[in-house]
Structure formats: structure tokens, C-alpha cells
Amino acid sequence: MKDHLYRLYLEAGTPPVKSMASAIGLDDSFPGSPSKATVHRIIAADELAAGQEDVVSVAMLLARMAGADAVEAGRRIKQMWVAAHLAEPLGVPVAGLDPFALEVHPAITVPGQQSLPALPVYVERAHDRELNEAVERAGRGESVMVTLVGESSTGKTRTCWEALRRLPEGWRVWHPYDPSRPDAALHRIREVSPRTVVWLNEAQHYLLAQDPKTAERVAAALRTALTDRGRSPVLVLATVWPRFWDPLTAPSATGSDDRFAQQRELLTGIGSHIVVPKAFTSHDIEQAWRQADGDPRLESALIGATDGEITQFLAGVPRLMARYRTAPSGAMALIHAAMDYRRLGHGPSLRHDLLVSAAEGYLTDRELAQLGPDWAAEGLAFCAEPCYGVLGPLTRIPYRGDDAGEPAYRLADYLEQQGRLERRLICPPATFWQAAVGHCTNSDDYAALGIAAETRGRLRSAAELYQRAVTEGNTEVLLRLARLREGVRDTDGAKRLYAEAYRHDKVARWELVRLWSHAGHFANAEDLAVHAAQQGNTSCLIKLSQLWLDSGDEQGAARLRGRAAHRGGYSTFAELARTREAAGERRAAEAFAFESLEAGSTYALSELVRAREKSGCHAEDLVARATKKGRVRPGLMLARARERSGDTLRAERLLVQAAESGSVFALVEHARLRRKAGDLPRAESLLRRAVEQGSTVALIELARLREKAGDPRDALHLFRTAASRNNADALAALALFREQSGASAEAEAMACRAADAGSTFALVELVWRREQTRDRAGAERLADTALRAGNAGALVLLARLREKEGDAAEADRLVLRAARSGNRYALNEFVRRRESAGDPEGAERLALAGGGRALAQLARLREESGSALEAERLYHLAVDRGEAAAVGELVRLKEAAGFQERAHAYALRAARAGHVDALAVLAALRADSGALEDADRLYRAAADAGVHDALRRLAELQRRRDPGSEDLWRYGLAPDGSTSPPWGADRGHAAGPHPPDIRSPQDPPR
């Protein structure tokens, strides 16, 4: 309603509210008579207006002023007013909340105590105080998001529950979970109104949803809710385990395919996080003893808990773990099956038949024979039995409404976490995968388990699970299933799946183009490749042209290349030029490069020039041909290469040619070379020619030249001229002119404006000047301004200056600030400098503050200096601080030192701790040393643990031993870890020695 009223207001030309109130008051046809203040509230205020007649009157007047039907506008706004006042806001009032409805863990019970409150006495700790401050900000009107990060049963949800009590009256809590957590959040987040708490317990269910698009949309919707002033204040309280927090907030390693960008911005950009410690400190325990009087549950926890794990004891974790460790074999098999389903991606609801069918494979033949016919029922009863008021390992999920289907169970949170730790190296047995295929009901579960199977090399199980997911309507796994089908030579099936994926998302892909072409459907292949080009992917046209060229269809190939060039497929032409050049086909390489040039791109030719120069062949002839066609960029690139090699004369010749073809940039570059050679008159002449052709860059360079020549008046005039063209560098230069004339305040203001426009060099210069005049506060203030503008270099400069003065502590503080802003190079530089200067303690202190990556760099420095033990210690510290790549370095150190057993033991320890890549690292080292059997065993263990490319590496290792073997690559591993027999289209016969080439989408056809 408010949006509709405001739209009417804009369409009416935004009339003054005073005149609107007057017009309504003088016209008896309107049902109401709002005052000026009421009209303003109706249009601009967030809250709903109380008087229906006044709202209808305002809408009718605005419609009349906009030339619309006033009666219809009044009728429509009346309906909206009624609906708005009848609408129930999301959530329930804080005062009426049940903590268990918000998933606060029930506490243990104490025998003989009947009249205790639902929750034990709460002991406030440091993280509570931090959260309370954030909640109080929300109570004062600010939208806030806080995520509590901690292990299971550390008290995250209880902490949030206690913080709710600090909210003023009128707040509501919305806990989205029905029909599923991400669906509920996505479909109703727009209804979040002011003074609402969005309760995201176990936030991974929302932000790491099995459908990545849904998770991204949930994160985007939450960002909107938090930044929408019309809905402020909103408080988002989330909890998450560390193992989910890390992938959600870690930047993409490559900068591409950043699938969690929305989530990271939500959690760390808009929101903040608080780490909930696993244990109580000694101070916390003292406080708890003071509060324990009258609550025997807390007193029992203080007596019985070990290592300060009070909240875990209250949640019944020790008793739960005792129940788990002493479970009979049947119950243990059910628990392990549930652990494996949850850690490999199945949702929390585990069906009875799924668990029972899978659990048989976790029992030995002897165990199964000793169990009675009712072993499954007895095992589930054992798992479900509460212990001192705490739920057992597997709890039956109560039915909702009239739903009386197959029973389902939920694994205790703490056991889920335990399973992820202690079973991470184990690949489930065959019955696990068979049960999943037969008894899952949710397409997302099929898809998640299919991906887990494929990652572990169980390709047949993956294909069966993907097929069930597709049957249930999941289209996200079509491409995965198609590639598996193609791998086992089911070309027709693969083609159908690729085509289905194309029908679903309309994305044209090379796989389908290639298969259609191989099948003789050339027109279909060409049409699809053209569609891909229309979508911005011209590589399909280029690859298809190469495929046809190899088959002898030169005319068709040329036509396809022409269409690719027309669509702008320049990078693909460049790749073709490079590959032809590398193959010695120089004329073909030039043909591709100039074909791309004619289509408007110099990229392919520039790449060819670079390749010729790298191989020692001069490329002036190519540049000359391009220059005659008016294309000067290859010549400019070659000129820069000539300059770097010290051949200034040839560089200048190339720049002259480019300038004669109209390149202003070539004039500026030529002027730079002349200035560098000391020929200032010639440099000035070239710059003035460029200025005459409209170059602002040349104008600034000319100003700098005049300044150095001792003509500040002319330089100032030139800088002002450039600044009048909205050039940030010129504005920065003017700031320095003002500084030199003594107008420091004006200089700083101009430097800040220049930084806002994108040029920060004046700020950096002013930082240096303030530091030289001992104005340290002013220097740091300006460095902060530069940092906000995106340049951490000013902080690094300050750090260097203060280190030079002997103030290492200040230097450390500043360089760490720069590192936290993203400038890791500065931190690495200072660590290296401390180490080189003979200050190993200072280097380590700085690296420890900088985190795992800095520690790993220092470890490499120590290793290079011959201190292997020191390197090993630092690599260990780097791993502890999250630098997973350091695990491989540790394994390499052990292996290189000849301690193979210790290397193997460490790789296993690292893998059990979560660094499963250590197994593949050691396998590669063993393969390189010729220990192929060891490498084979380690790669299979890595595949079991889910190392994503372990199967590929294992297949490559197998090819080294048997060049004709393709079984592993095609069929993967059997459930027991051995090489799988043929399946799918290849079932019943072995692979031939020379199977068809199966390529990834990036591979060019041969």
C-alpha cells in the first residue's frame, strides 16, 4: 500500500503536502479531511496510517491530479488498507516465545528434582557481552546481523535466546523452517517488517542450501532486508559451525567462480560474527559456581565436566557419547549409516528403510548372523531412548498433521559433528549407495549423494543417483550425468541428457555441438554453435571449425571461423594462433591472427607477436602489416618489449610508425623515452603534439615536465586545464601545488577529492610529508583516508618509515592493518625483511599476527636457509591457523628427508584432522619416486576421503603402468575401492585398447 501511494504521488508530480491537505479540506466529495502532518505521514512515514478515510482521500486526490480514475484509485487503496491492517506480521512476539521452538538444546535432568525451570541458570560470558551490544544497537533502531560461530553444543542458540530478552517491547521473532528452511526464508523474507528478529539457527541450511541459486537468493534477500531503511530496524541472529563458516566467508582462490560472494558480503560485509568458545575460562567457572546455588543441573555440570566444557555437559554430550561408544553392533551400524548420510549431503530427515537397508553393510557376516530378526527395531529403540532428559543418538521425527508415512529419524547434532570428524576418511559400503538409490525421496538428497559418490570415484553409484534426481525433477545434475554416460560410451544417452539440459537452461554447450557433429547432424551442430556465440561463447564455433577442418571440410570451417569473428570470438582466435605457431604452422597462425584483426581485434596478433619474440624471431613484419591496416597496438606492445630488452632505437622507430598512423598514446610513450634519455626539448615537442590531439594524459605529463624545468606557473596552468577535464591525477597534482604554497588544509581537501575520483598519489605524498614534519597523527589520518579509497600503500609507507626510525611495534601495527585490508604483499615483505635483518623473533611475531599464509611464507624462508626443523614447526603453526596448503609442505619435508613412514603417518594424521589433500600430496611424491604401488594405495585412500581429483590422478598412474588402460577413468571405483567392472553401455564387455577420445568442455577437438 505504501509503495502504491508513493507511486501515485510521483505520477501526480510530487505536489506539496500543504496544498494537498488544503485541496481535500475544500472538497466535500472526499470522505476524509487529513491535516498537513497526516498527509505527510500517509505518503512518507513507514507506519500504516490509522484513518481509512484519510488514506482514501489522499489516493483519490493524487489520482485526479495524475489524470487517472479517482474512484477506482479510492476503491483499490481501500482494499489495500483493509488487507494491510488485517495482515499478521511475520513471527511471534518475543514475550511469547518457547526456547525449544527456537531449537535451544534441552538440558540434562537430575534425579529427584521435579520443579526446576525449563532451562538451567545462565552464566554470561565475554561473547554474551559482545552480542548484547549488537542487540542493543538494534533496539535503538539500527539493522544488525550477528553470526555466532562455534562447535555443536557450545551454547550458541542459548546465547541468542538470552540476548532476545534485551529487546524492547514490540519486537517479534521469525524462525523460517516450513516447508524447508531455505524455501521459507526465500518466499517470505520480503514480508519482514521493522522490529523483527530473523532467527537463522544452523545458518548453513539457508546459506549452503543444496541448490546454490536458492542459497544465493536467500543471502541477497537478507542483504536487502538489512539495508532497506523502510524496514529498519531488523535483527538477524544466526548460528553456524566453523566447518560451514570457513567456505562461506573465504574469498575465491582464483577470483572466478565465486559462488559464495553474496553469502560472504552478508556475513562479513554487512554482518559481523562472534566466536563462541568451546570451553569456559577459569573466570567463567568461578562465576558459574556463584550462580549454581539452587540449580543442581549447573552444579552437576561444574562437577562432572572436563576441560571446562560446561555447555556440552548440560546438553548431555558425555552421556550421548557414552551411549554411542557402548552401542551394540546393530545400533552402531544404524548410527554410522546416519552419520555417513548426513556428512555426504543428505538432509536431516532419514527414513527408516534408508537407514536399515544401508546399515546391513556396516555389519560383518558374523555380527549379522548373531543378531536376531528384530535387530533393526531393537537398535532404533536403543538409539531413541532418552538419557537423563537428553535425546538419544537417533530420534524419531514426529508426524505433522495427517502425515502417517514411513517413520523418519534425526541424528543428534553432536554425533553428526563427530561423524564428520572420525569418519571423514571412510567411503561407505555398497549397501549405503544401494539404499540411497532405492529409498531417498528428495531430489536434492539424490543429487547431493550423487556428487559425493562421484567425488569418491564411485561413478556407477553416482550415475544411478543422478538418474533418480533427474527423474524427480532435478535439472542441476543433467550435465554431470551426461558426462558419466558419455564416459561409458552411451553416446545416445549422453546426447539426450545434454539436449535436455539445453532445453532447460537454454545454454548452448560444446559437448552437444560435438556429439551432434560426430553423429552427422551438421546443421544442428552449426545452429547450436551459433546460439552459443549469441550467448557470448564463440569457442564452440571455433572448435567446430577445427573439427570440420580436420575432417577435410575447409569451406565449412572457414565459414564457421567467419561467423565466430563476426561474433567477437577473439580470445579463441588467439588460442588457435598460438597453437598453430607452436606446431610450426606459421602461415596458418598468421592467417588466424589477421582474420581476427580484420574482424576488429588486435588480441590474436599481439599474442602471435609475443610468441615470435619469445622464440627469438623478430615480428616487425607482422607489426608493419598491422600498422598499414591502422592497427597500432601490436606495435606499441613490441616497442615496450624492445625497450625492456635495452633496444631503445628500435622501440622509438616502432613508436614513430604508430604515431604516424594516428596513435596519441605512441606520442606520449615516445616522449617518455626521450625524457628518460635526457632529451627534454624533444619530449616536450612530442607531448605538445599529443595535447593538440586532445590527450589529457599528455597534458599532465607536459605539466610535470614544465614543473621539473622550473616553470611552476606554466605547470600550474596545465594542471588546472587537465583538472577542468575531470582528471583525478591533475586534481591530485594541484593538491600538491597547494601544499607547496603552504595551504595545507586546502591541499588535504583537494587530495581527498582526487582520491574519491580515483587518484590517491597526492594522499600518499602528503602522508610522507606529514611524517617528515613529525605530524604522526596527521600522517595516519591521511593514510586512513587513502585506505578507504582502496589504497593501502600509504599505510605500508608509514610502516616503512616508522620501522626505519626503530619503532618496530608501530610498523607491525600499520602493516597488519594493511594486510587486513587485503594487501598481503606488504605483510610478506615485512616478514622477509625482519628475517633477512637477523630478527627471527620479530619475523615470527609478525607472521603469527598475520595468520597461516604469512607463517607458511616464513617457513619457506627458514627451509631455504637450511633450518628444516624450524620450517616444520612453522608449517605446523600455519596449518593450525587455516593454511591447508602447508600440509603438503610438511609431508614433502618428511618425504624429502627420507622418513617415509613418518611422512605416511603425518599424512594420515593431517587427513584425519581434515586436510585430506595430504594423502594425494604424498601419493604424488611416491609416484614421482617410482613407488607406484604406494602411490596407487594412497590415491585410492584419497578418493575414499573425497579428494576431488584423486580418481583422475589414479587413472593417470594406471596409464603409466598400462598405457592402454581406460577402465578407471571410464568406470571409476567399485564400492570396495577396487577398479569397477564395466557398467552402463559398456556392461558385458571390456574396454578396447583405443577408446574414443572423451574430453572436457575446455578441451579442443583433435
Coordinates of N, CA, C and O in Angstrom, one line a residue, residues 12 66 140 414 458 539 546 557 623 678 686 714 735 780 951:
A12 N 1.7 12.2 -9.8 CA 1.0 13.4 -9.7 C 1.9 14.6 -9.7 O 1.4 15.8 -9.6
A66 N -3.1 13.2 -11.3 CA -2.3 12.5 -12.3 C -3.1 12.2 -13.5 O -2.6 11.5 -14.5
R140 N 17.9 0.2 19.4 CA 17.9 1.7 19.2 C 17.6 2.1 17.8 O 17.6 3.3 17.5
Y414 N 25.5 -33.4 17.9 CA 26.8 -33.6 18.3 C 27.4 -34.9 17.6 O 28.6 -34.9 17.2
R458 N 33.1 -43.3 -7.1 CA 32.0 -44.4 -7.3 C 31.1 -43.9 -8.4 O 30.0 -43.4 -8.1
S539 N 33.7 -20.0 -28.6 CA 34.6 -21.1 -28.7 C 34.0 -22.3 -29.4 O 34.7 -23.1 -30.0
Q546 N 37.5 -26.2 -36.3 CA 38.7 -27.0 -36.3 C 38.3 -28.5 -36.6 O 39.0 -29.2 -37.3
A557 N 34.7 -25.0 -42.5 CA 35.5 -24.5 -41.4 C 35.7 -23.0 -41.5 O 35.6 -22.2 -40.5
V623 N 54.0 -6.4 -37.3 CA 53.6 -5.1 -36.8 C 53.4 -4.2 -38.0 O 52.4 -3.4 -38.0
G678 N 67.1 12.1 -21.5 CA 67.6 13.5 -21.2 C 67.3 14.5 -22.3 O 67.7 15.6 -22.2
L686 N 56.9 16.4 -28.5 CA 56.0 15.3 -28.7 C 54.8 15.4 -27.8 O 53.6 15.1 -28.3
D714 N 53.6 27.8 -15.5 CA 53.1 27.1 -16.7 C 52.5 25.7 -16.3 O 51.5 25.3 -16.7
A735 N 46.7 19.5 -5.7 CA 46.7 19.4 -4.2 C 48.1 19.6 -3.7 O 48.4 20.3 -2.7
E780 N 48.8 9.5 9.8 CA 48.0 8.3 9.9 C 46.5 8.6 9.5 O 45.8 7.8 8.9
L951 N 40.6 -39.6 -8.4 CA 40.3 -40.6 -9.4 C 41.1 -40.3 -10.7 O 41.7 -41.2 -11.3

